[in-house]
C-alpha atoms as an extended CHARMM CRD file, in Angstrom:
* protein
*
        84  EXT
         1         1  UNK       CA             -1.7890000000        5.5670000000      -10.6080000000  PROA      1               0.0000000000
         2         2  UNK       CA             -2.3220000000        8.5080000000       -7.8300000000  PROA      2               0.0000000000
         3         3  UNK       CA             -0.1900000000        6.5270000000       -5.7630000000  PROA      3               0.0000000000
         4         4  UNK       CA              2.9760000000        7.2570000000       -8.1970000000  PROA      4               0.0000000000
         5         5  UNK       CA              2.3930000000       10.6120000000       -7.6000000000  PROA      5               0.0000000000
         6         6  UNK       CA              2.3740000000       10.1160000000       -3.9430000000  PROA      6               0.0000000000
         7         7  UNK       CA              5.3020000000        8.2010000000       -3.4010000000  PROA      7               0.0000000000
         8         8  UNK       CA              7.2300000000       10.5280000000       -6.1210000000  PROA      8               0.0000000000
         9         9  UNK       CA              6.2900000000       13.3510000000       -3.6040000000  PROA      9               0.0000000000
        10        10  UNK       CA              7.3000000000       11.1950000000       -0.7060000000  PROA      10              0.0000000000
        11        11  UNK       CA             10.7830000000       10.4850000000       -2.7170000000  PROA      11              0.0000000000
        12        12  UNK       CA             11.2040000000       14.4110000000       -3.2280000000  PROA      12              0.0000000000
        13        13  UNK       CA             10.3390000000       15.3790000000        0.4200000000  PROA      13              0.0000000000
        14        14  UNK       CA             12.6190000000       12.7980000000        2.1120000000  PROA      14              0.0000000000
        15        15  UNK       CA             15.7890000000       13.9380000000       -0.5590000000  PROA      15              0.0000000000
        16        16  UNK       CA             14.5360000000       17.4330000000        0.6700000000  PROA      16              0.0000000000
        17        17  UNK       CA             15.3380000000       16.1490000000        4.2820000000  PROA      17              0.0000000000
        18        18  UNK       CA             18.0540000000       14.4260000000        4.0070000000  PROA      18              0.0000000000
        19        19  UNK       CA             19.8050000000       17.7980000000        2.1140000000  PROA      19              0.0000000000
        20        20  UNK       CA             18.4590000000       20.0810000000        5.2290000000  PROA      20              0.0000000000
        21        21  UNK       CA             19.7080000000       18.0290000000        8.2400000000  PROA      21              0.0000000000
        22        22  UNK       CA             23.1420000000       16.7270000000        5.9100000000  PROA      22              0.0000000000
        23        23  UNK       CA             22.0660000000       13.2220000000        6.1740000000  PROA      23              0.0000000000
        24        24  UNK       CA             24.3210000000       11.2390000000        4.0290000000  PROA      24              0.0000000000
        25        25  UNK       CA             22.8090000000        7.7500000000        4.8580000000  PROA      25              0.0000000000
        26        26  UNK       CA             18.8780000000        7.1050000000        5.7220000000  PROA      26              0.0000000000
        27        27  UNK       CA             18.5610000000        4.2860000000        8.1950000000  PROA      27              0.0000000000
        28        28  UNK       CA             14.4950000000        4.3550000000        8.6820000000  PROA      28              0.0000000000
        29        29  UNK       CA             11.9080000000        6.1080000000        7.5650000000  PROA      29              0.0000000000
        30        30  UNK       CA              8.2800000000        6.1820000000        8.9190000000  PROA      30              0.0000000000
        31        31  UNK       CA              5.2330000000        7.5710000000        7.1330000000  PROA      31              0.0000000000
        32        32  UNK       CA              1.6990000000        7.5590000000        7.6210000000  PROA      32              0.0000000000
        33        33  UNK       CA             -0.8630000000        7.0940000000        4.6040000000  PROA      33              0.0000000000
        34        34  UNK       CA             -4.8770000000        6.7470000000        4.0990000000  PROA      34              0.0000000000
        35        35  UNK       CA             -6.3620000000        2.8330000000        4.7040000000  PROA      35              0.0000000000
        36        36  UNK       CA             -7.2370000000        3.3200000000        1.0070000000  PROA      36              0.0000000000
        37        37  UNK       CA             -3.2510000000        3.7560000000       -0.2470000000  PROA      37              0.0000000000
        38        38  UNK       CA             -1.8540000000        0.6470000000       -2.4330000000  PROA      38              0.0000000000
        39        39  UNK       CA              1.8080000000        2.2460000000       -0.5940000000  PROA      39              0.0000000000
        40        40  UNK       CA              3.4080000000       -0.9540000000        0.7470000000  PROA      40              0.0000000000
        41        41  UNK       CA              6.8460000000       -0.6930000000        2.9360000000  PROA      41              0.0000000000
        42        42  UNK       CA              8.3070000000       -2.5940000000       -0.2170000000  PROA      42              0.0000000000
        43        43  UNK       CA              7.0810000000       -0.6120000000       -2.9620000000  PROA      43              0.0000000000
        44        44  UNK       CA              8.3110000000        2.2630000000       -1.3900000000  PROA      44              0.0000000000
        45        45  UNK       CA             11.6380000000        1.1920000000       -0.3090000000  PROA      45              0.0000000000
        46        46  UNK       CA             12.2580000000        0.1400000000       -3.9240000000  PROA      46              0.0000000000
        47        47  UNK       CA             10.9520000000        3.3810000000       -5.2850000000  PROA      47              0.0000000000
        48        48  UNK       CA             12.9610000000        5.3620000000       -2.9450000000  PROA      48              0.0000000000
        49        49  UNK       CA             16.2670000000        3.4580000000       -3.6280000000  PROA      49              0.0000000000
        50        50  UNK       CA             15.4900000000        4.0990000000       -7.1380000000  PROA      50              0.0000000000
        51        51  UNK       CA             15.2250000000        8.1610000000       -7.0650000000  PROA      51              0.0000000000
        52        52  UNK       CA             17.0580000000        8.2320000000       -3.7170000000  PROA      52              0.0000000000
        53        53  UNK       CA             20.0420000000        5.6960000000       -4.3750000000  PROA      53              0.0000000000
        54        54  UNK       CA             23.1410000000        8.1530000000       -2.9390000000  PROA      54              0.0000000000
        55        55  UNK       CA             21.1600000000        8.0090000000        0.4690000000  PROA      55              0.0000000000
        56        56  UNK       CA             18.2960000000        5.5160000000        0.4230000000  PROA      56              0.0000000000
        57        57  UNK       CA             19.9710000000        1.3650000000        0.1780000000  PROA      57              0.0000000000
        58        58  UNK       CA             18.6010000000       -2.3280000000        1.2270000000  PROA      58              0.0000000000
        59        59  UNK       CA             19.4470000000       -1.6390000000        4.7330000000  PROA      59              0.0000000000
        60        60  UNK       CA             17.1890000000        1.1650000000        4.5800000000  PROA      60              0.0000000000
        61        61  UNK       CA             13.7540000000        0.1850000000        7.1830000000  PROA      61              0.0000000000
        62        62  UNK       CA             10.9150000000        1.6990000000        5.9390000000  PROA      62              0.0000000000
        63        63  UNK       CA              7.2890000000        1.7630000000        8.0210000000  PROA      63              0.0000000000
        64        64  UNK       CA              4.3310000000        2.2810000000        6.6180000000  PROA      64              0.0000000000
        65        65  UNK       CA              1.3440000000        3.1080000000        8.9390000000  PROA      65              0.0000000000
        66        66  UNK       CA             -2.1900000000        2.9240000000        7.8820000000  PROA      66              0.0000000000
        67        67  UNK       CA             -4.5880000000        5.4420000000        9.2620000000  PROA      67              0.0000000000
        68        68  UNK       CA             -7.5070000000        7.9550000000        8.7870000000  PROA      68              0.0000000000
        69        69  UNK       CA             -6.6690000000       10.4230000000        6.4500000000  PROA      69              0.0000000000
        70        70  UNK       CA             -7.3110000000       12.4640000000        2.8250000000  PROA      70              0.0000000000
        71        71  UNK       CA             -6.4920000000       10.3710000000        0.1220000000  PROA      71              0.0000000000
        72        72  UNK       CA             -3.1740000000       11.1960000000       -1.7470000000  PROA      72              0.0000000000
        73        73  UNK       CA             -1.9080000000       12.6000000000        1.2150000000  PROA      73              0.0000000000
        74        74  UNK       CA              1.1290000000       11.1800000000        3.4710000000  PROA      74              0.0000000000
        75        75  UNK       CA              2.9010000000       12.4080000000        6.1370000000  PROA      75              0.0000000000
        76        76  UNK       CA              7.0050000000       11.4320000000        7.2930000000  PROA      76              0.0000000000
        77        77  UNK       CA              6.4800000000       10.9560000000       10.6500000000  PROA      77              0.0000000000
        78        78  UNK       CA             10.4110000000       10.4230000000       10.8410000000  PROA      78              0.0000000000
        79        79  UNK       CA             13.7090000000        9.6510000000        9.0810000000  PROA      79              0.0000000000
        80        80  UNK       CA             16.6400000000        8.7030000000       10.7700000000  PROA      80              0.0000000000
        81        81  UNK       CA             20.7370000000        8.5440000000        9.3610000000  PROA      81              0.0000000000
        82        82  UNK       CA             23.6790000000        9.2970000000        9.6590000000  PROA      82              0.0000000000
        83        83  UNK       CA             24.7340000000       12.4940000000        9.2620000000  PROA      83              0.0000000000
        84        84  UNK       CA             27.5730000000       13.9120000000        6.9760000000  PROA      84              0.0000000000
């Protein structure tokens, strides 16, 4: 369940991204989350193409890295697109 509200926050900071640096199309997207996170690179492709659909599609690459950290906490280590 917290890790709805993680990947919602993940969906709102990478359309908050995308809308600073005019990036009509993301390509990849890398993010780090805690060993204990249910976050797969499939869930989270699927939920971002769900909320993110005018910039997020199936040829979107999404990595997920697994690493010491607070729970319910992820950082975007980078998104890459093209730009409007």
């Amino acid at each position: 369940m917290h890790d709805s509200f993680l990947m919602q926050n993940i969906s709102s900071a990478v359309k908050e991204i995308c809308n600073r640096n005019n990036l009509k199309r993301v390509s990849n997207i890398e993010i780090s989350v805690d060993h204990s996170s249910h976050i797969t690179e499939e869930n989270l492709l699927d939920h971002l193409r769900d909320l993110n659909s005018q910039v997020v599609d199936n040829n979107t690459k999404v990595k997920v890295n697994y690493e010491d950290m607070e729970e319910l906490m992820a950082i975007i280590r980078k998104v890459e697109g093209d730009k409007i």
